[in-house]
Amino acid sequence: MARPPTAAQRRVIEGADPGTGRLRGTDAQLAALVRLGLVFRHPRPPHDHFLTPAGHRLREAEPEPAPAPASDPAGVFAARVGGAEEIPPGPSRAREVRDAWQGLMELRRMTNPDSATDRPCGWERTHLVRAAALALEAAGHRPEHADTPGYRVRATPQPEAVAVHGPALGEYAATLEAAGWQCGEYTEARTRARQLLASPRRV
């Protein structure tokens, strides 16, 4: 988020349906919450508004805010993509990952044309690295950190494909395929290192 929500916007969030995340408010309030990444507008009529994973977390937040490294500059949950620059997760990380994965499944249900949750949705196709990393982290795989081996997810020049590096490519492939991705192992031409190429499945 560029800034925290106003008191009126928080009341709209707190009044969301506890089961579906559906919420009501003025057009201006809802549009502002969409810009903050806390709410999304359903693409199909009647175009109701629902909490995003970040909106759910804000509504259920404890008095102390979550550590900043768990969020990207827009304030939206960011899965750990692996790399020496990352900060080790704190004690609340497992809950954050679980909530984000459940929110993503709900987003698939709400935005895939057939309400399918077994394949990636449009958001994942435009955030490939973060989406693949979330699937891996939610399944319990460890991201690479400093001298600790683990997965690394990186963008590639290929459309709708990410590269996954790490010591357990077969396990990463099984996790991603179960999450609706299609995978294949390849040898990187320059370094001769093995890597996994993963793309979101369409059908």
C-alpha positions as CSV (number, residue, x, y, z in Angstrom):
1,M,0.0,0.0,0.0
2,A,1.2,3.5,-0.7
3,R,-0.5,4.6,2.6
4,P,-2.5,3.0,5.3
5,P,-6.3,3.0,4.9
6,T,-8.4,5.6,6.5
7,A,-10.7,4.9,9.4
8,A,-13.7,4.8,7.1
9,Q,-11.9,2.4,4.8
10,R,-11.0,0.2,7.7
11,R,-14.6,0.1,8.7
12,V,-15.5,-1.1,5.2
13,I,-12.8,-3.8,5.5
14,E,-13.9,-4.9,9.0
15,G,-17.5,-5.2,7.7
16,A,-16.6,-7.7,5.0
17,D,-18.4,-11.1,5.0
18,P,-16.2,-13.4,7.1
19,G,-16.7,-16.3,4.8
20,T,-16.4,-14.8,1.3
21,G,-14.6,-11.5,1.9
22,R,-17.4,-9.7,0.1
23,L,-17.8,-6.1,1.2
24,R,-19.9,-3.1,0.7
25,G,-19.1,0.6,0.6
26,T,-19.3,3.7,-1.5
27,D,-17.9,3.7,-5.0
28,A,-15.1,6.0,-3.9
29,Q,-14.2,3.8,-0.9
30,L,-14.2,0.6,-3.0
31,A,-12.1,2.2,-5.8
32,A,-9.6,3.5,-3.2
33,L,-9.3,0.1,-1.6
34,V,-8.7,-1.5,-5.0
35,R,-5.9,1.0,-5.6
36,L,-4.4,0.0,-2.2
37,G,-4.4,-3.7,-3.2
38,L,-6.8,-4.6,-0.4
39,V,-9.8,-5.3,-2.5
40,F,-10.5,-6.6,-6.0
41,R,-13.5,-6.1,-8.2
42,H,-15.0,-9.3,-9.6
43,P,-14.8,-9.3,-13.4
44,R,-18.3,-10.8,-13.9
45,P,-21.6,-9.1,-13.1
46,P,-22.7,-7.9,-10.6
47,H,-19.1,-6.9,-10.2
48,D,-19.0,-7.2,-6.4
49,H,-15.9,-6.4,-4.4
50,F,-13.9,-8.9,-2.3
51,L,-11.0,-8.7,0.0
52,T,-7.6,-9.7,-1.4
53,P,-5.2,-11.8,0.8
54,A,-3.7,-8.5,1.9
55,G,-7.2,-7.2,2.8
56,H,-7.9,-10.4,4.8
57,R,-4.6,-10.0,6.7
58,L,-5.3,-6.4,7.5
59,R,-8.8,-7.2,8.9
60,E,-7.4,-10.0,11.0
61,A,-4.2,-8.1,12.0
62,E,-2.9,-8.2,15.5
63,P,-2.1,-4.9,17.2
64,E,1.6,-5.2,16.2
65,P,2.1,-5.0,12.4
66,A,3.8,-7.7,10.5
67,P,7.5,-7.2,9.7
68,A,8.1,-5.1,6.6
69,P,10.1,-7.8,4.7
70,A,7.0,-9.9,4.3
71,S,5.6,-7.2,1.9
72,D,6.6,-5.8,-1.3
73,P,6.7,-2.0,-1.9
74,A,3.0,-2.1,-2.7
75,G,2.2,-3.6,0.6
76,V,1.0,-6.9,-0.9
77,F,2.2,-10.2,0.4
78,A,5.4,-11.3,-1.4
79,A,6.5,-14.9,-1.4
80,R,10.2,-15.6,-0.9
81,V,11.8,-16.1,-4.3
82,G,15.2,-17.2,-2.8
83,G,18.5,-15.5,-2.8
84,A,21.2,-14.3,-0.4
85,E,19.5,-10.9,-0.1
86,E,16.4,-12.2,1.7
87,I,15.9,-11.9,5.4
88,P,15.1,-15.2,7.3
89,P,11.4,-15.5,8.0
90,G,10.1,-14.7,11.5
91,P,7.7,-16.8,13.6
92,S,4.6,-15.4,12.0
93,R,5.8,-16.3,8.5
94,A,4.1,-19.7,8.3
95,R,0.7,-18.2,9.1
96,E,1.2,-15.5,6.5
97,V,2.1,-18.0,3.8
98,R,-0.8,-20.2,4.7
99,D,-3.2,-17.3,4.6
100,A,-1.8,-16.1,1.3
101,W,-2.1,-19.5,-0.3
102,Q,-5.7,-19.8,0.9
103,G,-6.4,-16.3,-0.5
104,L,-4.9,-17.3,-3.8
105,M,-7.1,-20.4,-4.0
106,E,-10.1,-18.1,-3.4
107,L,-8.9,-15.7,-6.1
108,R,-8.7,-18.7,-8.6
109,R,-12.2,-19.7,-7.7
110,M,-13.5,-16.2,-8.1
111,T,-11.7,-15.2,-11.3
112,N,-11.2,-18.4,-13.4
113,P,-14.1,-18.7,-15.9
114,D,-15.1,-22.1,-14.6
115,S,-14.3,-21.3,-10.9
116,A,-11.5,-23.9,-11.1
117,T,-8.9,-23.9,-8.4
118,D,-6.6,-26.5,-9.9
119,R,-4.9,-24.1,-12.3
120,P,-3.4,-20.6,-12.1
121,C,-5.5,-17.5,-12.5
122,G,-4.9,-14.3,-14.4
123,W,-3.0,-12.7,-11.5
124,E,-0.5,-15.6,-11.4
125,R,0.1,-15.3,-15.1
126,T,1.1,-11.6,-14.6
127,H,3.2,-12.3,-11.5
128,L,4.9,-15.5,-12.5
129,V,7.9,-15.4,-10.2
130,R,5.9,-14.5,-7.1
131,A,3.1,-17.1,-7.9
132,A,5.6,-20.0,-8.4
133,A,7.5,-19.0,-5.3
134,L,4.3,-18.9,-3.2
135,A,3.4,-22.4,-4.4
136,L,6.8,-23.7,-3.4
137,E,6.9,-21.9,0.0
138,A,3.3,-22.9,0.8
139,A,4.3,-26.6,0.2
140,G,7.1,-26.3,2.8
141,H,10.1,-25.9,0.5
142,R,12.9,-23.7,1.8
143,P,14.1,-20.7,-0.2
144,E,17.8,-20.2,-0.7
145,H,19.3,-17.8,1.9
146,A,22.9,-16.9,2.3
147,D,24.7,-20.2,2.8
148,T,21.5,-22.2,3.2
149,P,20.6,-24.1,0.0
150,G,17.0,-23.9,-1.3
151,Y,15.0,-22.9,-4.3
152,R,15.5,-19.7,-6.3
153,V,12.8,-18.6,-8.7
154,R,13.8,-16.2,-11.5
155,A,12.2,-14.7,-14.6
156,T,13.1,-15.9,-18.0
157,P,13.0,-14.4,-21.5
158,Q,10.3,-16.9,-22.4
159,P,6.7,-15.8,-22.1
160,E,4.8,-17.3,-19.2
161,A,7.8,-19.3,-17.9
162,V,10.0,-19.0,-14.8
163,A,13.3,-20.8,-14.0
164,V,13.6,-22.6,-10.7
165,H,17.0,-23.5,-9.4
166,G,18.0,-25.5,-6.4
167,P,18.9,-28.9,-5.0
168,A,15.6,-30.6,-5.3
169,L,14.3,-30.0,-8.8
170,G,12.2,-33.1,-8.9
171,E,10.4,-32.2,-5.7
172,Y,9.9,-28.6,-6.9
173,A,8.4,-30.0,-10.1
174,A,6.0,-32.2,-8.2
175,T,4.8,-29.3,-6.1
176,L,4.3,-26.9,-9.0
177,E,2.5,-29.6,-11.1
178,A,0.1,-30.2,-8.2
179,A,-0.5,-26.5,-8.1
180,G,-1.4,-26.3,-11.8
181,W,1.9,-25.6,-13.5
182,Q,3.7,-27.6,-16.2
183,C,7.4,-28.3,-15.7
184,G,10.4,-29.6,-17.5
185,E,14.1,-29.9,-16.5
186,Y,16.7,-28.3,-18.8
187,T,20.4,-27.6,-18.8
188,E,21.4,-24.0,-18.8
189,A,23.6,-23.4,-21.8
190,R,26.2,-21.1,-20.2
191,T,26.7,-22.7,-16.8
192,R,25.6,-26.3,-17.7
193,A,23.6,-26.3,-14.5
194,R,20.3,-28.1,-14.4
195,Q,17.1,-25.9,-13.9
196,L,13.4,-26.3,-13.9
197,L,11.3,-24.3,-16.4
198,A,7.7,-23.9,-15.2
199,S,4.7,-22.4,-16.9
200,P,1.1,-22.0,-15.6
201,R,-1.2,-24.6,-17.1
202,R,-4.2,-23.3,-19.1
203,V,-6.4,-26.4,-19.2
